[in-house]
mmCIF file of C-alpha atoms in Angstrom:
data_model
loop_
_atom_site.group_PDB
_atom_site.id
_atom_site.type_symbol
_atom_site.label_atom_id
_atom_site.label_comp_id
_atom_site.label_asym_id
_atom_site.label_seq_id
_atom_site.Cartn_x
_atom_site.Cartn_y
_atom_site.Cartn_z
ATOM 1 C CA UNK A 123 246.291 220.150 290.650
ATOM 2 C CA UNK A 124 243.942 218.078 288.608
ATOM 3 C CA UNK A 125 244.106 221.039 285.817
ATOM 4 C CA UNK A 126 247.620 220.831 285.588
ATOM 5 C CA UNK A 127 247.904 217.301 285.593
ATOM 6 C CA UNK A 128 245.802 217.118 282.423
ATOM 7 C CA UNK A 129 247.808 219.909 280.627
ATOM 8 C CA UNK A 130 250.849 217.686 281.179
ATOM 9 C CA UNK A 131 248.993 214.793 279.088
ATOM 10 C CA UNK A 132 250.484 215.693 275.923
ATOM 11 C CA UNK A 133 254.025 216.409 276.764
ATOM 12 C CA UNK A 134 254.349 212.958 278.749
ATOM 13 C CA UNK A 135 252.794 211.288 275.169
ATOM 14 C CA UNK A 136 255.419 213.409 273.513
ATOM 15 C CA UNK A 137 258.021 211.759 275.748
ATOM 16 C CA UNK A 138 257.083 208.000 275.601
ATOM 17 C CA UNK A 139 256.620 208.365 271.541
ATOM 18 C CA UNK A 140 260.197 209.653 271.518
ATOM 19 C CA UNK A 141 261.660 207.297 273.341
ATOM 20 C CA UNK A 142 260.225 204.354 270.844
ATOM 21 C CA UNK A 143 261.254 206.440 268.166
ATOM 22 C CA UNK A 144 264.371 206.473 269.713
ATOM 23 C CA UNK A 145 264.941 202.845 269.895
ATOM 24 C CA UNK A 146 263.682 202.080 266.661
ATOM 25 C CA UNK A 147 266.099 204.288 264.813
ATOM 26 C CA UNK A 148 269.259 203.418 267.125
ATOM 27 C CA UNK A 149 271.934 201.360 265.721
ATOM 28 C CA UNK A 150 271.533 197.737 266.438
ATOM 29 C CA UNK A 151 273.103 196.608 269.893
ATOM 30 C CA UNK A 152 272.862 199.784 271.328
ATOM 31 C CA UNK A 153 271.878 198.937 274.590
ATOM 32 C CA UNK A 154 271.083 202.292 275.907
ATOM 33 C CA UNK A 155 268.471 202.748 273.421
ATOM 34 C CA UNK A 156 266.758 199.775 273.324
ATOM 35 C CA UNK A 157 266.199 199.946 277.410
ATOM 36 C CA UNK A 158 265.129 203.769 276.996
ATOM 37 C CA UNK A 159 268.410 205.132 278.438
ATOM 38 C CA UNK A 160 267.336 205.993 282.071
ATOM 39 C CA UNK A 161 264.746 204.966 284.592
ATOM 40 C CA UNK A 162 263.160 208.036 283.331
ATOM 41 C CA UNK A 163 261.857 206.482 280.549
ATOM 42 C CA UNK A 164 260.310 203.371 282.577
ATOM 43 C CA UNK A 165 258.906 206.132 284.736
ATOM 44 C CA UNK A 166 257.185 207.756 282.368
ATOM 45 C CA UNK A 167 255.519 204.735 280.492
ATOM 46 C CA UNK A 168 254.207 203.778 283.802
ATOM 47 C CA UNK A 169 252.973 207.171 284.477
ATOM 48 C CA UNK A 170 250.816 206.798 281.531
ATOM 49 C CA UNK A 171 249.082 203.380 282.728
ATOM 50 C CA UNK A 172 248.058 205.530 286.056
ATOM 51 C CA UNK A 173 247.057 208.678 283.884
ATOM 52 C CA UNK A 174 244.865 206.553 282.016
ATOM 53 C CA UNK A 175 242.881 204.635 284.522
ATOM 54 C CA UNK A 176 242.357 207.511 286.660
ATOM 55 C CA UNK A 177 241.606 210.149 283.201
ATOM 56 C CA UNK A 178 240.188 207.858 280.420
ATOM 57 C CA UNK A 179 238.452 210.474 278.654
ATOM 58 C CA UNK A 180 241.097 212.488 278.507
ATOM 59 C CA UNK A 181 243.851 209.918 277.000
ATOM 60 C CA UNK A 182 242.400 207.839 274.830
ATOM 61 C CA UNK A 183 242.390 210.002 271.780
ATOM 62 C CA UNK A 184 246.540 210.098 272.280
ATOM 63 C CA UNK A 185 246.350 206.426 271.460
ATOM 64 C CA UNK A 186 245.568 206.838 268.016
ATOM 65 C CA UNK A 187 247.547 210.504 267.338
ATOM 66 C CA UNK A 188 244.843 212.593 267.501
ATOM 67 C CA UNK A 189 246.661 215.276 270.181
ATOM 68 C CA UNK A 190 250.387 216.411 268.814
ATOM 69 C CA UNK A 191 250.586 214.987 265.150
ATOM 70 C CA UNK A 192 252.284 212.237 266.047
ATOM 71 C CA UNK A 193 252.401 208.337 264.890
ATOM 72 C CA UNK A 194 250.281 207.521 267.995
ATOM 73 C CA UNK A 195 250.536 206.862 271.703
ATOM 74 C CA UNK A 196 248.939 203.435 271.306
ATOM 75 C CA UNK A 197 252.108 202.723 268.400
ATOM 76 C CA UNK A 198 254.801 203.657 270.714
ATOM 77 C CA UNK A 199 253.339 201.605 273.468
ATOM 78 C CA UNK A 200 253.327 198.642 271.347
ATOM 79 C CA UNK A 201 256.858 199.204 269.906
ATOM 80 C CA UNK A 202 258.134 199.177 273.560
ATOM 81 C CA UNK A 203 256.419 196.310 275.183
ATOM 82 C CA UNK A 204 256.875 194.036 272.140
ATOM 83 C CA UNK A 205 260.622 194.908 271.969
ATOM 84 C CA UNK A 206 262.755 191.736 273.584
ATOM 85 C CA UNK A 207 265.671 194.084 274.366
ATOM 86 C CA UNK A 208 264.141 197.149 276.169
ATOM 87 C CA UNK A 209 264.112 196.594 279.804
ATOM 88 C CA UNK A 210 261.153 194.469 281.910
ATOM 89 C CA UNK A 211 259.965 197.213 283.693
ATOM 90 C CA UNK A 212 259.391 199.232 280.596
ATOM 91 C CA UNK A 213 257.549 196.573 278.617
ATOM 92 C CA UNK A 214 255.234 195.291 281.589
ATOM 93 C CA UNK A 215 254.359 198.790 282.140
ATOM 94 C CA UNK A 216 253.474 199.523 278.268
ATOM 95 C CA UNK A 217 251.692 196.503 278.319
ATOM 96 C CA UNK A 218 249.363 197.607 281.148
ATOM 97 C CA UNK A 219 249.063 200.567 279.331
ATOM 98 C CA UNK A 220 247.641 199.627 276.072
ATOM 99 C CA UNK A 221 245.196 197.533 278.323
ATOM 100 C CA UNK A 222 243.922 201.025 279.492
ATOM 101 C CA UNK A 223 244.200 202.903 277.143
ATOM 102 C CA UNK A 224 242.201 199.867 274.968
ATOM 103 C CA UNK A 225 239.466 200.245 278.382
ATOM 104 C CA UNK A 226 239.480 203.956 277.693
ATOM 105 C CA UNK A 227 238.778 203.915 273.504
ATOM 106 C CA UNK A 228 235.849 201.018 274.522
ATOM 107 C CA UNK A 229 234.589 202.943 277.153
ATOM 108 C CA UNK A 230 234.777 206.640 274.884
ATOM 109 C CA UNK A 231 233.055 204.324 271.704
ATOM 110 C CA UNK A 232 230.132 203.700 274.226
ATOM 111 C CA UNK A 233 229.274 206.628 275.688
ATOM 112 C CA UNK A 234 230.311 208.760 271.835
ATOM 113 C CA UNK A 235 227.451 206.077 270.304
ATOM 114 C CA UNK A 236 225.018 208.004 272.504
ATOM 115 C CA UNK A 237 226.164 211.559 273.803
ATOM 116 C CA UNK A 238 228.662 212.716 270.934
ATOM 117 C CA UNK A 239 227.442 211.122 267.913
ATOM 118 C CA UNK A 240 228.019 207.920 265.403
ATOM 119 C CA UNK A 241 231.448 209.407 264.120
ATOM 120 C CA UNK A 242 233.182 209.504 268.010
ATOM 121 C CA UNK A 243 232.022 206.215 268.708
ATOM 122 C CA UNK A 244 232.957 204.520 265.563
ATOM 123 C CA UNK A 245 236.556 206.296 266.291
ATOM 124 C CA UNK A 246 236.509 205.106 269.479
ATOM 125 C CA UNK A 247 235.500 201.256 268.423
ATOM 126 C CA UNK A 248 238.290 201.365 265.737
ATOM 127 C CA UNK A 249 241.002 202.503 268.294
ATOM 128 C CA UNK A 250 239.944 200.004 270.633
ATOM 129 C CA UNK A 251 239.820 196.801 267.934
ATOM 130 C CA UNK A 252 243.390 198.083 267.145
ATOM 131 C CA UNK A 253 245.173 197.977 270.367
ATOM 132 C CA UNK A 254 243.141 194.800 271.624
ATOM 133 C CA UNK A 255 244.988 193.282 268.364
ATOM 134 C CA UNK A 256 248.293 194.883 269.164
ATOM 135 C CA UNK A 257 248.054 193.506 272.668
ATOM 136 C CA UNK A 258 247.187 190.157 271.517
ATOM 137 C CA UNK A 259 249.625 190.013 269.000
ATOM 138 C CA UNK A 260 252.315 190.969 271.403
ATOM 139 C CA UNK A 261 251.068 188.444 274.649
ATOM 140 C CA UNK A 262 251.573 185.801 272.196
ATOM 141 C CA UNK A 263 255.105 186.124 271.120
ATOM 142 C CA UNK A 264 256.126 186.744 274.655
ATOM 143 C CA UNK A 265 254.031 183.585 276.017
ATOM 144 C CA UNK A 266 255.255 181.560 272.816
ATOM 145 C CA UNK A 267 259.182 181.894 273.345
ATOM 146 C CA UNK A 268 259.246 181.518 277.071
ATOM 147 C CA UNK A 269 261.807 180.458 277.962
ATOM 148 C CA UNK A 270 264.345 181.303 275.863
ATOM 149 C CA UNK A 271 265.878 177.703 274.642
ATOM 150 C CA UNK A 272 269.184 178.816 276.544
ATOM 151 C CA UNK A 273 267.359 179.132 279.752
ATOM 152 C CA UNK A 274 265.346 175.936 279.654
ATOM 153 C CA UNK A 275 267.624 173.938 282.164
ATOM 154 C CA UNK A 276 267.706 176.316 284.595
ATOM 155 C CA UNK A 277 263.834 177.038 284.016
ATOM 156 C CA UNK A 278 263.272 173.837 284.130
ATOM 157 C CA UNK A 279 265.396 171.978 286.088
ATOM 158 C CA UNK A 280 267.592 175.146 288.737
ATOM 159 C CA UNK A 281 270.650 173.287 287.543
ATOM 160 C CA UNK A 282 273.080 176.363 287.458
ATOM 161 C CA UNK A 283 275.280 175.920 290.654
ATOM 162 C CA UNK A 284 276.200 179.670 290.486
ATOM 163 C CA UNK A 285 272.586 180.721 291.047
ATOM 164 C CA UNK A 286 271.781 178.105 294.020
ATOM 165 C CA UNK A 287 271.325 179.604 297.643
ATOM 166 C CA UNK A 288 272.651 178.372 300.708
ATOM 167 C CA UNK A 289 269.892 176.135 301.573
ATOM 168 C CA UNK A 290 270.444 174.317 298.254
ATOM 169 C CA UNK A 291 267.509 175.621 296.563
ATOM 170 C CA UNK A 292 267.700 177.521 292.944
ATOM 171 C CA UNK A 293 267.544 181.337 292.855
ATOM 172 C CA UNK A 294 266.716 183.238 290.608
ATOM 173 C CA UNK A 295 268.988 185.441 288.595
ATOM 174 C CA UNK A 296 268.271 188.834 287.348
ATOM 175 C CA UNK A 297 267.304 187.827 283.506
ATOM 176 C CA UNK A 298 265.050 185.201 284.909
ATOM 177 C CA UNK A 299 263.373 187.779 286.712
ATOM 178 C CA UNK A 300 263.185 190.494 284.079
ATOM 179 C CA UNK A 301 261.649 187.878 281.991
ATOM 180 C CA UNK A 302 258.621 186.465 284.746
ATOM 181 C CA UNK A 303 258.020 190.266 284.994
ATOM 182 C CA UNK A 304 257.456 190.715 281.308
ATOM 183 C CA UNK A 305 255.334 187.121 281.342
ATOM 184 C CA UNK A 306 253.562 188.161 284.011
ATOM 185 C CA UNK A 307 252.393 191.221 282.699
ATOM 186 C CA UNK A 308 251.099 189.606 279.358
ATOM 187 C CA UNK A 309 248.934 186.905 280.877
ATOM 188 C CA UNK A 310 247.452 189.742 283.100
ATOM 189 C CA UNK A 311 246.948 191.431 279.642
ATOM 190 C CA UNK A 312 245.406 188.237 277.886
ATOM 191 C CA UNK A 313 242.835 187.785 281.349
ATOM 192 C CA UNK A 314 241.619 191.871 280.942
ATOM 193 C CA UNK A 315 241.044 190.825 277.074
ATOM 194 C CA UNK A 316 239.536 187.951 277.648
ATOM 195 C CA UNK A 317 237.080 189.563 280.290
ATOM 196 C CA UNK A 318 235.498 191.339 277.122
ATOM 197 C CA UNK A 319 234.428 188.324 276.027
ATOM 198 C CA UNK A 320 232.389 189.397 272.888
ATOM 199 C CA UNK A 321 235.316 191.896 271.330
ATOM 200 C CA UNK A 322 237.622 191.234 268.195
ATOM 201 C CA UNK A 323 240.496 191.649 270.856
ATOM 202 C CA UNK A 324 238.609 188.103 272.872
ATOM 203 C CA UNK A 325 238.161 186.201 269.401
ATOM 204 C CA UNK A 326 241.501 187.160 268.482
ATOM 205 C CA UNK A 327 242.911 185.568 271.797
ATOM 206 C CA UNK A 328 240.944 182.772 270.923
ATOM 207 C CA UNK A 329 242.426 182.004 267.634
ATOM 208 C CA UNK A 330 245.980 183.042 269.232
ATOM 209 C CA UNK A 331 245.229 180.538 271.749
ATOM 210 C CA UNK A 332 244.554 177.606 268.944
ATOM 211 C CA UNK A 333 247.647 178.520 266.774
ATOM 212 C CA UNK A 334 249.945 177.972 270.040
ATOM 213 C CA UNK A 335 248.610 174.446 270.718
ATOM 214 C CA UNK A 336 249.122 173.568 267.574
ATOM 215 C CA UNK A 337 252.590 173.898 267.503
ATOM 216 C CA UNK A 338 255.502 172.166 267.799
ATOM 217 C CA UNK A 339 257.327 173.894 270.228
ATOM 218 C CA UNK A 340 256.405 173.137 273.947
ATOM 219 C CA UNK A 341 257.236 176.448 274.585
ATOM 220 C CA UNK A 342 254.263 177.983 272.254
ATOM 221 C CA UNK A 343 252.080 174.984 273.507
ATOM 222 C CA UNK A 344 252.546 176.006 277.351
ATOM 223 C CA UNK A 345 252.244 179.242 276.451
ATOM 224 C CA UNK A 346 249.366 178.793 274.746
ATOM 225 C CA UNK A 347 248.078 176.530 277.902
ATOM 226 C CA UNK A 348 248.703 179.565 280.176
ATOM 227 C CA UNK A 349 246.335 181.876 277.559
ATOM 228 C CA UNK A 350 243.932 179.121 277.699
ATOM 229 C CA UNK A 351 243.428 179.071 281.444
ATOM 230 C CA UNK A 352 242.529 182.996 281.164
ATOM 231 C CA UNK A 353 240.421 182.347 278.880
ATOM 232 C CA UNK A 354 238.540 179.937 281.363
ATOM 233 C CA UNK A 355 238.993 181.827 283.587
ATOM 234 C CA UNK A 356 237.228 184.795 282.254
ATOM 235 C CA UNK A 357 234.465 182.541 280.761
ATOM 236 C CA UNK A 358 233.578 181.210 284.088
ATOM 237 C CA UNK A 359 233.827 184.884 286.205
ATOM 238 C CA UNK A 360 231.342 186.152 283.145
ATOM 239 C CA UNK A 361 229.138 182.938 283.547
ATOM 240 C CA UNK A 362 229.865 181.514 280.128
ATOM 241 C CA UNK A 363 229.697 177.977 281.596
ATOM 242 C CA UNK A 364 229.509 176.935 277.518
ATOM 243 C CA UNK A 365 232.503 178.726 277.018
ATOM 244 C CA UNK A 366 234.506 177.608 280.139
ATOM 245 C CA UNK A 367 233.522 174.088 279.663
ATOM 246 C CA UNK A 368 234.740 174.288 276.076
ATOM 247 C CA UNK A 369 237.992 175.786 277.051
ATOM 248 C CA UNK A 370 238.805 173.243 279.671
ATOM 249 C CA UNK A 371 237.759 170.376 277.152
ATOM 250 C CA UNK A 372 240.504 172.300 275.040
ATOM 251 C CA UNK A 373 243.026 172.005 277.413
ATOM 252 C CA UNK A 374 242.722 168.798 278.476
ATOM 253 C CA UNK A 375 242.834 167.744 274.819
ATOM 254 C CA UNK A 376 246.032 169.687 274.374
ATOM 255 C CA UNK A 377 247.720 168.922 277.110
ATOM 256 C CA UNK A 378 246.744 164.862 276.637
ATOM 257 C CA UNK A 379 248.092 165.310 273.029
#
């Protein structure tokens, strides 16, 4: 079973790069596209988060190409999950799968560095610095326009009659849904980079996390606040008490500003 599990890794790659392809050369407001077309597609971009934790070795080189010629697992992954019109689903699950397959390229750069030579490692090291970046980059777009400005009052506030339950009390629709799933699966992103807290992917956060603040927008500035408490987070579980201590200093300052 395991055998044939592992000869299906390519053709499910195949399948999640063609569906970003897919979407990015669809006409714009086709709606079938952009969501993947069928639950399928969801199905299979999820499949790849659980063939990757449980098979790192073997999936990590899709993330940069290196099985099937193509443009690169890792790319597709990235196209989906930073992609406001695909559906939730799809993008949480792409998003917790460039956090493995970024797990798998450390963990291949680490073990290549001793067992398969300077060259694999330095592969591996270069694939992993490029989705940690890709991940970052897309966590903070989602965190910075959250909400949406036409959602604030009910975000805010559970004004909208038509979405109130009997017992009075706000509930929520099916967009605001969609879009806590998507937000929840970034700042579980942003905590798994900022565990690593040495990498480009962590520093990156970091700076991320400083560019929100400064803002404007309360939206970037909350989301940035959100970022910031993984970072703490992180700092503390690690026992950086420097860096936790420095982080909550941050946020006070921010959120006092």
């Amino acid at each position: 079973l395991r055998r044939s599990v592992r000869g299906l890794a390519g053709l499910l790659a195949e399948v999640v790069a063609g569906l970003a392809a897919r979407r990015t050369a669809a006409p714009p407001g086709d709606a079938a596209a952009a969501t993947g077309g069928a639950a399928w597609g969801e199905a299979c971009i999820h499949a790849v988060a659980l063939a990757t934790r449980q098979d790192p070795s073997l999936w990590w080189p899709f993330a940069a190409g290196s099985h099937a010629g193509g443009s690169g697992l890792g790319t597709a992954l990235a196209s989906v999950a930073g992609d406001s019109l695909a559906a939730a689903g799809a993008r949480a699950g792409a998003l917790t799968a460039l956090v493995e397959l970024m797990d798998a390229a450390a963990a291949a750069a680490a073990e290549g560095a001793v067992s398969e030579g300077a060259e694999a490692g330095a592969c591996g090291v270069d694939i992993a610095r490029e989705l940690g970046q890709n991940i970052v980059t897309i966590v903070s777009r989602i965190v910075a326009d959250f909400p949406e400005d036409e959602a604030i009052d009910t975000w805010a506030e559970g004004t909208d009659e038509e979405a109130a339950s009997p017992d009075g009390n706000p509930r929520p629709t099916d967009d605001d849904e969609s879009n806590e799933l998507v937000l929840e699966a970034a700042l579980d992103a942003a905590a798994h980079v900022a565990a690593h807290l040495r990498s480009p992917a962590a520093a990156a956060l970091n700076t991320s996390v400083e560019d929100l603040i400064a803002r404007e927008s309360w939206q970037a500035r909350h989301g940035g606040l959100l970022l910031l408490l993984r970072v703490a987070n992180a700092a503390a579980a690690a026992g950086g008490c420097d860096d936790a201590a420095s982080a909550v200093e941050v946020a006070f300052t921010a959120a006092s500003g």
